[in-house]
């Protein structure tokens, strides 16, 4: 079974890279064939992820939405001397992001048809980038995670630096340095955690839950392996993310003091900075507008649609579960970071003159919701141990990632469509596009409203869920978060007015404003369609996502109850047994029926 | 000890060899003509040959467990070598003459460092 | 038929039909017949079917199953309480009002927190459904006539291109009906909403429809600006609403109005209303447990158990700093937050500025969206949420309504744009409704909502008919039109009389007569209970006079007297039948809506929907002594009779003034204007709200935005670039060291080596003879050395 999973996940991750290798043998002048081949590869990967999404029992390749734990897990020894494994798996947190990645990558490849410079190199880098991103989402070994993280960085640098706009070198280097800084801080944190980790501290159940000892083995073999770990002379270090989570939540392995703070406090901070750069949150966001403005349209789509999600994913998957104590201490800081980004991004967007820059700042604002939603550490709700509001926030944040992953690439693509025609992005020199390109404008208004958070479109669900969850955590942040709706409406509507409405087009090359081509329509229409589907049927995503997200929250809530006496006392009347997060069943409603009226 | 009064022995041969060697060396050092230099080389080699033959001769050095026929063999070897060297040297000289219309070795200073 | 199962289906169907129509028009709009005319048929058919379904639901499902309460009439009210004061009245046992609640669809559920699409059907819902679908149907028909220009290529005379030409564009007939359908869907969704979250969803959707419809003429800059303004100003209100929603969700754990059995265990979970007014407590207002617990969070953290007894004890700590008081404040803030949304949507002071500008949209839109339905949604929400509001919040609502009605009425006096007069009139009437709700007149406010919807849409459609005929909005270019377009003129006269509240006291009157009477009576009753707030009544009464004045000013300027612009007058003509038939129908409705025939009518239906609970039981806590008299007290003779006389007389005063100024023109309005120049300018400037907001909010916001963008570029990027620069400088310094110190050392070493080599080179002369000499000399030297110095080395052998 493991080998079947290994085939499946490796295929998803490395099929693009293999395609890139095959591309190397294409004759230089067959550019259309290369693009078509790349598109086919991305489509094949997308199909694979769709196959996983089909309903099924989970025994085969189908993703089993009812399971909240990691599934399709396999582990192959890679560098034994450092306990590094080729260790992958997927759960409800990563799976929607994988599907989003394959989908958006496919669409942005279709949007790459206008690229005609060094096509071969472009396609190869593009595919390598996809491999890197998918690898990050699927890797469960911290070292592997880091490797994919860096693999993703380099193609992006070249894609911006070679195929970008006039200031591309500046933007590419800025992007590279920012992300590299994040990567280096992350590496430090990884090493801190690695050398502090010790598998011998974990019980047998925990070792099995972390897949250090494969659950698929027979009981005797498991016992033998556990005994082997337990009997080892010194500490057994590990890069296994699941094992690190167990260590962080159930042992004091990371509580050593260094420079006045615990190890995990430092690790959390370093990881957080690394991920927050990627999200990006104020004040580490300034690479984003420059990178977006200079990057070619398809790369902007990938950047906004997928790469930003890696930050949020990292916080959910790594920061909080591995360093819960630090997360608890710094929760307000994280939330404030999110709230500030929301307001700051929206205000900055309001003042932009460059269309793409405006969309880039809107990304900063929208991703602020993600950080805010992840951070609302309200394990105690209604004075019982009941993290429902937190679940609401974290699910909302995850949904917001998916929603933003649709709306933002859509917006960038639509900006690209007119840029291809008139070669400028000055907001003051548009107008009247509705009359000239009605279908395009219709799609654009739809997708921009999705960004605005209009009910019935995908942006609404995430924003409202996050906003509603905040009040329990902090009144002040809640009011700030709520006030962003005004600013968002202001900059989006103002933009629509300046670009699409009005009597006539005010800029140069007005005669080039031809209606959308079929190819462009085939890219934008699915995005809008999905924006509507997710807006009216959010269960399509929650179905896959909620069990795993709730499990994460439940584990952290259980940790809070064990470790934070002040909070635990408040929640004295919590249902018994909720403390043992691992032993509990994975039903999200285990803390249900909280309200009993007298 | 007067050599002139002694029966002919190794020492006499060695004196002849030394004279030949010195003559050859002086010839090499003083002649500007390449052919002359070559001749000097022949003299030097043959001076050495005389020594080899003398040392290797059972007749001249009876009772000495020595080289046996090795001296003669080496002399033959040197002659062959001298012939080969002469052939090469003459070819070089001819080439030199073709290029420079002279065989004056002082003109051939292109290997100067 | 079983109403519990039938009604949700019927209304669900009626609600979704316009959505189907919208989807069809979006997909196939331009291909529907010539210039998309069939899109109009589709949309009209859908809304007509919705109306039929709603009417069927009202007459064949609702009425047979739920008996209407006996009509609240002065006579009955008199007998029940003989001239007593609020507190002394004997109350009937609290009655359960019929309401059907449930969920259709879950958007998301986390633990016990649910966000759903559900329904809450009581007779108010039913009434609103019938009213909205009826008026919408009329307006759909009317739009066929009004929008027929859009069937061909349109020349927009309002838009001048830089070349001096007017803009020519393709007609957008289908798009108009597409938006109308979407709007109807959203509005009906808002009406049927079973919880606040769903209400908010459709709240936003009607907002966006309004945005599209106001900005229908996208080429006109003013239209785009008005659309933006409408949406953004509404969003300011929504901000407050979100805060209110957050409080409700966080403290009460539910969004549902009524009790819905969400987890399917057979016992419904209490909704907002039952938590605020628990049935166990006879629906009297108490601070809900959730809010008390939220207020006592510190205490609970210190170990206090949130048992029912403790909660009750905390609830009673009403002294400043006490838990109960804190909880009460939380409750007030939640109520004010929700009301904030209503202020935005219903264009109340201080967010009223968007509605007059919204008149940039086509007139049918103004008639439907900006008078009868969407702007009434705010009032509707206040009505829905009425059981939730504390007396303090209600007073705020009343005061806001009072300010609004006065400001808007004064501006309407001087406006010359026919639609703007009506727009300000709408704002003013919405103020009346808010005032009525705020002084406890629930049924009066909702009644006025219904009657106003009919006569105001009638008035707008009449004005549209006029505009259609003379192609201008400016009343100073009209006059005498009643000869040219009698149908329009006299239906509009009916509308004016209805809004003025004309009628024979105690006998019969137009619909506005009844609703305005009810409002004034309640305001009077409130004044009696709270003398300090008496100004509410006086302003309302004064407003009635102003209303009559500006409405008849409008009528006289438009239809009476001599034509002021003969060219336009000559070209004017009566509108086609498809336009004036709806006018006639609505005029009839404007007359009869207030009547109750055989116990059936709007008022009994509203009486049936009245929220459970008795107002007077709740007294102000922060504002002690504040009490809202129950509404049936306003039927007492001492209030009812005097308010009827006041309403009639103030209306007549206004009418008289209008006749004097504009009818028989005994006084010249221009002279009066000159006499009161400052006031006139102030009113013409619309109290300068737009300018004020521009200076106080818009410009500072843009300033901050620009500073933020600058901060980004200058400071943050400056720091980043500065760091890069520092790195570069360090790199240069290092480069210098490398070049001149490290490399220097290596180079010196190399130089030495080189020098030695050069020195040795001299030996290589290239002279063969010399080499021979070297060899010889060398050999000799070696020979000598070996012989004389190293002889010991060889001596061994």
mmCIF file of N, CA and C in Angstrom, chain B residues 8-110:
data_model
loop_
_atom_site.group_PDB
_atom_site.id
_atom_site.type_symbol
_atom_site.label_atom_id
_atom_site.label_comp_id
_atom_site.label_asym_id
_atom_site.label_seq_id
_atom_site.Cartn_x
_atom_site.Cartn_y
_atom_site.Cartn_z
ATOM 1 N N UNK B 8 102.839 -1.502 -21.098
ATOM 2 C CA UNK B 8 101.558 -0.822 -21.395
ATOM 3 C C UNK B 8 100.442 -1.434 -20.552
ATOM 4 N N UNK B 9 99.847 -0.543 -19.816
ATOM 5 C CA UNK B 9 98.760 -0.998 -18.940
ATOM 6 C C UNK B 9 97.532 -0.092 -19.062
ATOM 7 N N UNK B 10 96.735 -0.241 -18.079
ATOM 8 C CA UNK B 10 95.476 0.561 -18.103
ATOM 9 C C UNK B 10 95.770 2.052 -18.088
ATOM 10 N N UNK B 11 96.769 2.417 -17.334
ATOM 11 C CA UNK B 11 97.038 3.857 -17.196
ATOM 12 C C UNK B 11 97.337 4.490 -18.533
ATOM 13 N N UNK B 12 98.015 3.813 -19.383
ATOM 14 C CA UNK B 12 98.339 4.402 -20.682
ATOM 15 C C UNK B 12 97.089 4.610 -21.515
ATOM 16 N N UNK B 13 96.278 3.613 -21.427
ATOM 17 C CA UNK B 13 95.005 3.804 -22.168
ATOM 18 C C UNK B 13 94.219 4.968 -21.624
ATOM 19 N N UNK B 14 94.247 5.067 -20.293
ATOM 20 C CA UNK B 14 93.475 6.164 -19.682
ATOM 21 C C UNK B 14 94.047 7.509 -20.108
ATOM 22 N N UNK B 15 95.381 7.587 -20.242
ATOM 23 C CA UNK B 15 95.980 8.855 -20.672
ATOM 24 C C UNK B 15 95.559 9.171 -22.089
ATOM 25 N N UNK B 16 95.533 8.145 -22.934
ATOM 26 C CA UNK B 16 95.098 8.404 -24.320
ATOM 27 C C UNK B 16 93.650 8.863 -24.328
ATOM 28 N N UNK B 17 92.840 8.145 -23.519
ATOM 29 C CA UNK B 17 91.410 8.532 -23.446
ATOM 30 C C UNK B 17 91.256 9.955 -22.956
ATOM 31 N N UNK B 18 92.024 10.319 -21.941
ATOM 32 C CA UNK B 18 91.905 11.677 -21.384
ATOM 33 C C UNK B 18 92.297 12.711 -22.416
ATOM 34 N N UNK B 19 93.413 12.369 -23.150
ATOM 35 C CA UNK B 19 93.840 13.327 -24.174
ATOM 36 C C UNK B 19 92.738 13.490 -25.212
ATOM 37 N N UNK B 20 92.174 12.340 -25.626
ATOM 38 C CA UNK B 20 91.105 12.425 -26.628
ATOM 39 C C UNK B 20 89.929 13.256 -26.089
ATOM 40 N N UNK B 21 89.571 12.989 -24.809
ATOM 41 C CA UNK B 21 88.440 13.698 -24.220
ATOM 42 C C UNK B 21 88.681 15.188 -24.178
ATOM 43 N N UNK B 22 89.852 15.562 -23.706
ATOM 44 C CA UNK B 22 90.146 16.995 -23.583
ATOM 45 C C UNK B 22 90.197 17.629 -24.953
ATOM 46 N N UNK B 23 90.814 16.923 -25.918
ATOM 47 C CA UNK B 23 90.851 17.461 -27.274
ATOM 48 C C UNK B 23 89.444 17.705 -27.773
ATOM 49 N N UNK B 24 88.611 16.674 -27.556
ATOM 50 C CA UNK B 24 87.211 16.811 -28.032
ATOM 51 C C UNK B 24 86.510 17.949 -27.342
ATOM 52 N N UNK B 25 86.706 18.045 -26.015
ATOM 53 C CA UNK B 25 86.013 19.114 -25.278
ATOM 54 C C UNK B 25 86.473 20.474 -25.750
ATOM 55 N N UNK B 26 87.791 20.618 -25.922
ATOM 56 C CA UNK B 26 88.308 21.902 -26.388
ATOM 57 C C UNK B 26 87.771 22.184 -27.780
ATOM 58 N N UNK B 27 87.708 21.119 -28.578
ATOM 59 C CA UNK B 27 87.181 21.290 -29.941
ATOM 60 C C UNK B 27 85.746 21.796 -29.884
ATOM 61 N N UNK B 28 84.895 21.182 -29.026
ATOM 62 C CA UNK B 28 83.504 21.623 -28.898
ATOM 63 C C UNK B 28 83.412 23.069 -28.425
ATOM 64 N N UNK B 29 84.328 23.426 -27.524
ATOM 65 C CA UNK B 29 84.238 24.753 -26.926
ATOM 66 C C UNK B 29 84.771 25.829 -27.842
ATOM 67 N N UNK B 30 85.642 25.459 -28.724
ATOM 68 C CA UNK B 30 86.266 26.507 -29.514
ATOM 69 C C UNK B 30 85.738 26.588 -30.929
ATOM 70 N N UNK B 31 85.308 25.462 -31.489
ATOM 71 C CA UNK B 31 84.852 25.500 -32.877
ATOM 72 C C UNK B 31 83.537 26.232 -33.001
ATOM 73 N N UNK B 32 83.398 27.139 -34.013
ATOM 74 C CA UNK B 32 82.126 27.792 -34.257
ATOM 75 C C UNK B 32 81.341 27.036 -35.304
ATOM 76 N N UNK B 33 82.104 26.192 -36.092
ATOM 77 C CA UNK B 33 81.431 25.407 -37.096
ATOM 78 C C UNK B 33 80.731 24.230 -36.450
ATOM 79 N N UNK B 34 79.495 24.045 -36.798
ATOM 80 C CA UNK B 34 78.709 22.995 -36.169
ATOM 81 C C UNK B 34 79.341 21.635 -36.425
ATOM 82 N N UNK B 35 79.896 21.478 -37.650
ATOM 83 C CA UNK B 35 80.487 20.182 -37.956
ATOM 84 C C UNK B 35 81.678 19.936 -37.060
ATOM 85 N N UNK B 36 82.441 20.993 -36.833
ATOM 86 C CA UNK B 36 83.577 20.883 -35.918
ATOM 87 C C UNK B 36 83.105 20.449 -34.542
ATOM 88 N N UNK B 37 82.045 21.064 -34.063
ATOM 89 C CA UNK B 37 81.528 20.705 -32.749
ATOM 90 C C UNK B 37 81.174 19.228 -32.728
ATOM 91 N N UNK B 38 80.520 18.784 -33.842
ATOM 92 C CA UNK B 38 80.158 17.375 -33.915
ATOM 93 C C UNK B 38 81.378 16.479 -33.827
ATOM 94 N N UNK B 39 82.396 16.923 -34.533
ATOM 95 C CA UNK B 39 83.626 16.135 -34.472
ATOM 96 C C UNK B 39 84.136 16.079 -33.052
ATOM 97 N N UNK B 40 84.132 17.214 -32.361
ATOM 98 C CA UNK B 40 84.555 17.249 -30.957
ATOM 99 C C UNK B 40 83.753 16.254 -30.145
ATOM 100 N N UNK B 41 82.455 16.194 -30.403
ATOM 101 C CA UNK B 41 81.621 15.257 -29.653
ATOM 102 C C UNK B 41 82.114 13.842 -29.887
ATOM 103 N N UNK B 42 82.443 13.540 -31.194
ATOM 104 C CA UNK B 42 82.926 12.196 -31.508
ATOM 105 C C UNK B 42 84.192 11.898 -30.722
ATOM 106 N N UNK B 43 85.023 12.907 -30.649
ATOM 107 C CA UNK B 43 86.276 12.717 -29.916
ATOM 108 C C UNK B 43 85.989 12.411 -28.455
ATOM 109 N N UNK B 44 85.110 13.186 -27.850
ATOM 110 C CA UNK B 44 84.783 12.990 -26.440
ATOM 111 C C UNK B 44 84.254 11.583 -26.219
ATOM 112 N N UNK B 45 83.315 11.186 -27.103
ATOM 113 C CA UNK B 45 82.714 9.869 -26.950
ATOM 114 C C UNK B 45 83.774 8.780 -27.076
ATOM 115 N N UNK B 46 84.627 8.975 -28.063
ATOM 116 C CA UNK B 46 85.624 7.928 -28.269
ATOM 117 C C UNK B 46 86.643 7.909 -27.144
ATOM 118 N N UNK B 47 86.954 9.081 -26.600
ATOM 119 C CA UNK B 47 87.807 9.110 -25.408
ATOM 120 C C UNK B 47 87.192 8.241 -24.323
ATOM 121 N N UNK B 48 85.911 8.387 -24.129
ATOM 122 C CA UNK B 48 85.228 7.573 -23.126
ATOM 123 C C UNK B 48 85.290 6.110 -23.507
ATOM 124 N N UNK B 49 85.117 5.811 -24.813
ATOM 125 C CA UNK B 49 85.160 4.424 -25.290
ATOM 126 C C UNK B 49 86.491 3.754 -24.941
ATOM 127 N N UNK B 50 87.538 4.503 -25.189
ATOM 128 C CA UNK B 50 88.866 3.953 -24.873
ATOM 129 C C UNK B 50 88.911 3.534 -23.413
ATOM 130 N N UNK B 51 88.407 4.379 -22.551
ATOM 131 C CA UNK B 51 88.388 4.060 -21.131
ATOM 132 C C UNK B 51 87.600 2.793 -20.868
ATOM 133 N N UNK B 52 86.389 2.714 -21.448
ATOM 134 C CA UNK B 52 85.558 1.526 -21.252
ATOM 135 C C UNK B 52 86.287 0.272 -21.656
ATOM 136 N N UNK B 53 86.884 0.336 -22.871
ATOM 137 C CA UNK B 53 87.551 -0.861 -23.387
ATOM 138 C C UNK B 53 88.707 -1.257 -22.463
ATOM 139 N N UNK B 54 89.430 -0.227 -22.045
ATOM 140 C CA UNK B 54 90.583 -0.503 -21.194
ATOM 141 C C UNK B 54 90.136 -1.163 -19.886
ATOM 142 N N UNK B 55 89.106 -0.568 -19.261
ATOM 143 C CA UNK B 55 88.677 -1.125 -17.977
ATOM 144 C C UNK B 55 88.081 -2.494 -18.148
ATOM 145 N N UNK B 56 87.452 -2.708 -19.309
ATOM 146 C CA UNK B 56 86.762 -3.986 -19.482
ATOM 147 C C UNK B 56 87.694 -5.093 -19.979
ATOM 148 N N UNK B 57 88.976 -4.791 -20.276
ATOM 149 C CA UNK B 57 89.841 -5.793 -20.916
ATOM 150 C C UNK B 57 90.419 -6.765 -19.882
ATOM 151 N N UNK B 58 90.206 -8.042 -20.113
ATOM 152 C CA UNK B 58 90.770 -9.054 -19.232
ATOM 153 C C UNK B 58 92.290 -9.094 -19.325
ATOM 154 N N UNK B 59 92.735 -8.740 -20.498
ATOM 155 C CA UNK B 59 94.162 -8.749 -20.764
ATOM 156 C C UNK B 59 94.878 -7.678 -19.981
ATOM 157 N N UNK B 60 94.327 -6.538 -19.976
ATOM 158 C CA UNK B 60 94.993 -5.427 -19.293
ATOM 159 C C UNK B 60 94.830 -5.513 -17.777
ATOM 160 N N UNK B 61 93.727 -6.056 -17.305
ATOM 161 C CA UNK B 61 93.535 -6.076 -15.863
ATOM 162 C C UNK B 61 93.258 -7.514 -15.437
ATOM 163 N N UNK B 62 94.217 -8.343 -15.521
ATOM 164 C CA UNK B 62 93.969 -9.745 -15.186
ATOM 165 C C UNK B 62 93.647 -9.888 -13.698
ATOM 166 N N UNK B 63 92.784 -10.831 -13.418
ATOM 167 C CA UNK B 63 92.509 -11.127 -12.015
ATOM 168 C C UNK B 63 91.535 -10.221 -11.341
ATOM 169 N N UNK B 64 91.191 -9.223 -12.002
ATOM 170 C CA UNK B 64 90.233 -8.317 -11.356
ATOM 171 C C UNK B 64 88.821 -8.779 -11.701
ATOM 172 N N UNK B 65 88.109 -9.171 -10.699
ATOM 173 C CA UNK B 65 86.722 -9.566 -10.985
ATOM 174 C C UNK B 65 85.955 -8.303 -11.311
ATOM 175 N N UNK B 66 85.791 -8.124 -12.558
ATOM 176 C CA UNK B 66 85.218 -6.811 -12.928
ATOM 177 C C UNK B 66 84.049 -6.980 -13.842
ATOM 178 N N UNK B 67 84.190 -6.248 -14.886
ATOM 179 C CA UNK B 67 83.022 -6.080 -15.714
ATOM 180 C C UNK B 67 82.895 -7.133 -16.796
ATOM 181 N N UNK B 68 83.920 -7.945 -16.974
ATOM 182 C CA UNK B 68 83.834 -8.942 -18.040
ATOM 183 C C UNK B 68 83.813 -8.297 -19.381
ATOM 184 N N UNK B 69 82.886 -8.689 -20.204
ATOM 185 C CA UNK B 69 82.804 -8.090 -21.542
ATOM 186 C C UNK B 69 81.987 -6.803 -21.528
ATOM 187 N N UNK B 70 81.551 -6.429 -20.348
ATOM 188 C CA UNK B 70 80.632 -5.259 -20.284
ATOM 189 C C UNK B 70 81.259 -4.030 -20.888
ATOM 190 N N UNK B 71 82.557 -3.796 -20.639
ATOM 191 C CA UNK B 71 83.224 -2.602 -21.157
ATOM 192 C C UNK B 71 83.135 -2.570 -22.663
ATOM 193 N N UNK B 72 83.449 -3.688 -23.302
ATOM 194 C CA UNK B 72 83.387 -3.725 -24.764
ATOM 195 C C UNK B 72 81.957 -3.475 -25.252
ATOM 196 N N UNK B 73 81.043 -4.112 -24.541
ATOM 197 C CA UNK B 73 79.638 -3.965 -24.983
ATOM 198 C C UNK B 73 79.190 -2.522 -24.903
ATOM 199 N N UNK B 74 79.602 -1.892 -23.830
ATOM 200 C CA UNK B 74 79.184 -0.486 -23.672
ATOM 201 C C UNK B 74 79.860 0.356 -24.729
ATOM 202 N N UNK B 75 81.105 0.013 -25.060
ATOM 203 C CA UNK B 75 81.793 0.752 -26.124
ATOM 204 C C UNK B 75 81.023 0.628 -27.427
ATOM 205 N N UNK B 76 80.601 -0.614 -27.727
ATOM 206 C CA UNK B 76 79.819 -0.805 -28.954
ATOM 207 C C UNK B 76 78.527 0.040 -28.898
ATOM 208 N N UNK B 77 77.907 0.003 -27.741
ATOM 209 C CA UNK B 77 76.663 0.752 -27.551
ATOM 210 C C UNK B 77 76.874 2.240 -27.804
ATOM 211 N N UNK B 78 78.008 2.739 -27.278
ATOM 212 C CA UNK B 78 78.309 4.161 -27.457
ATOM 213 C C UNK B 78 78.536 4.482 -28.927
ATOM 214 N N UNK B 79 79.195 3.557 -29.633
ATOM 215 C CA UNK B 79 79.450 3.798 -31.070
ATOM 216 C C UNK B 79 78.133 3.907 -31.818
ATOM 217 N N UNK B 80 77.235 2.959 -31.489
ATOM 218 C CA UNK B 80 75.925 2.997 -32.166
ATOM 219 C C UNK B 80 75.216 4.303 -31.832
ATOM 220 N N UNK B 81 75.319 4.611 -30.554
ATOM 221 C CA UNK B 81 74.640 5.840 -30.121
ATOM 222 C C UNK B 81 75.241 7.054 -30.804
ATOM 223 N N UNK B 82 76.580 7.063 -30.938
ATOM 224 C CA UNK B 82 77.250 8.181 -31.588
ATOM 225 C C UNK B 82 76.820 8.291 -33.032
ATOM 226 N N UNK B 83 76.645 7.112 -33.664
ATOM 227 C CA UNK B 83 76.222 7.139 -35.062
ATOM 228 C C UNK B 83 74.838 7.763 -35.165
ATOM 229 N N UNK B 84 73.957 7.295 -34.292
ATOM 230 C CA UNK B 84 72.579 7.833 -34.329
ATOM 231 C C UNK B 84 72.582 9.316 -34.034
ATOM 232 N N UNK B 85 73.376 9.694 -33.062
ATOM 233 C CA UNK B 85 73.443 11.112 -32.668
ATOM 234 C C UNK B 85 74.001 11.940 -33.798
ATOM 235 N N UNK B 86 74.968 11.393 -34.469
ATOM 236 C CA UNK B 86 75.534 12.120 -35.591
ATOM 237 C C UNK B 86 74.510 12.309 -36.685
ATOM 238 N N UNK B 87 73.729 11.247 -36.904
ATOM 239 C CA UNK B 87 72.720 11.361 -37.963
ATOM 240 C C UNK B 87 71.728 12.461 -37.633
ATOM 241 N N UNK B 88 71.243 12.427 -36.373
ATOM 242 C CA UNK B 88 70.277 13.462 -35.978
ATOM 243 C C UNK B 88 70.925 14.838 -36.020
ATOM 244 N N UNK B 89 72.112 14.939 -35.473
ATOM 245 C CA UNK B 89 72.775 16.234 -35.406
ATOM 246 C C UNK B 89 73.037 16.777 -36.790
ATOM 247 N N UNK B 90 73.438 15.895 -37.683
ATOM 248 C CA UNK B 90 73.680 16.364 -39.040
ATOM 249 C C UNK B 90 72.379 16.840 -39.686
ATOM 250 N N UNK B 91 71.309 16.127 -39.425
ATOM 251 C CA UNK B 91 70.020 16.554 -39.990
ATOM 252 C C UNK B 91 69.657 17.930 -39.458
ATOM 253 N N UNK B 92 69.842 18.115 -38.126
ATOM 254 C CA UNK B 92 69.542 19.437 -37.555
ATOM 255 C C UNK B 92 70.425 20.485 -38.189
ATOM 256 N N UNK B 93 71.705 20.152 -38.322
ATOM 257 C CA UNK B 93 72.630 21.116 -38.889
ATOM 258 C C UNK B 93 72.225 21.485 -40.304
ATOM 259 N N UNK B 94 71.816 20.446 -41.055
ATOM 260 C CA UNK B 94 71.399 20.705 -42.441
ATOM 261 C C UNK B 94 70.199 21.638 -42.475
ATOM 262 N N UNK B 95 69.265 21.325 -41.609
ATOM 263 C CA UNK B 95 68.074 22.179 -41.525
ATOM 264 C C UNK B 95 68.438 23.598 -41.145
ATOM 265 N N UNK B 96 69.331 23.691 -40.167
ATOM 266 C CA UNK B 96 69.798 25.003 -39.729
ATOM 267 C C UNK B 96 70.434 25.751 -40.874
ATOM 268 N N UNK B 97 71.231 24.972 -41.639
ATOM 269 C CA UNK B 97 71.898 25.610 -42.771
ATOM 270 C C UNK B 97 70.872 26.098 -43.774
ATOM 271 N N UNK B 98 69.854 25.284 -44.029
ATOM 272 C CA UNK B 98 68.810 25.695 -44.980
ATOM 273 C C UNK B 98 68.133 26.979 -44.540
ATOM 274 N N UNK B 99 67.947 27.115 -43.280
ATOM 275 C CA UNK B 99 67.219 28.285 -42.795
ATOM 276 C C UNK B 99 68.120 29.506 -42.640
ATOM 277 N N UNK B 100 69.342 29.284 -42.228
ATOM 278 C CA UNK B 100 70.186 30.432 -41.900
ATOM 279 C C UNK B 100 71.381 30.574 -42.813
ATOM 280 N N UNK B 101 71.538 29.679 -43.789
ATOM 281 C CA UNK B 101 72.672 29.713 -44.719
ATOM 282 C C UNK B 101 74.024 29.716 -44.014
ATOM 283 N N UNK B 102 74.123 29.117 -42.882
ATOM 284 C CA UNK B 102 75.388 29.036 -42.143
ATOM 285 C C UNK B 102 75.330 27.871 -41.182
ATOM 286 N N UNK B 103 76.468 27.460 -40.764
ATOM 287 C CA UNK B 103 76.488 26.429 -39.726
ATOM 288 C C UNK B 103 77.217 26.928 -38.487
ATOM 289 N N UNK B 104 77.264 28.239 -38.325
ATOM 290 C CA UNK B 104 77.906 28.841 -37.161
ATOM 291 C C UNK B 104 77.008 28.678 -35.940
ATOM 292 N N UNK B 105 77.506 27.962 -34.940
ATOM 293 C CA UNK B 105 76.647 27.714 -33.792
ATOM 294 C C UNK B 105 76.385 28.964 -32.968
ATOM 295 N N UNK B 106 77.233 29.930 -33.060
ATOM 296 C CA UNK B 106 76.969 31.159 -32.291
ATOM 297 C C UNK B 106 75.750 31.916 -32.817
ATOM 298 N N UNK B 107 75.404 31.643 -34.049
ATOM 299 C CA UNK B 107 74.206 32.303 -34.598
ATOM 300 C C UNK B 107 72.929 31.602 -34.118
ATOM 301 N N UNK B 108 73.158 30.432 -33.648
ATOM 302 C CA UNK B 108 71.961 29.688 -33.234
ATOM 303 C C UNK B 108 71.672 29.925 -31.750
ATOM 304 N N UNK B 109 71.189 31.123 -31.474
ATOM 305 C CA UNK B 109 70.931 31.444 -30.057
ATOM 306 C C UNK B 109 69.439 31.689 -29.798
ATOM 307 N N UNK B 110 68.600 31.022 -30.569
ATOM 308 C CA UNK B 110 67.153 31.284 -30.389
ATOM 309 C C UNK B 110 66.600 30.701 -29.091
#
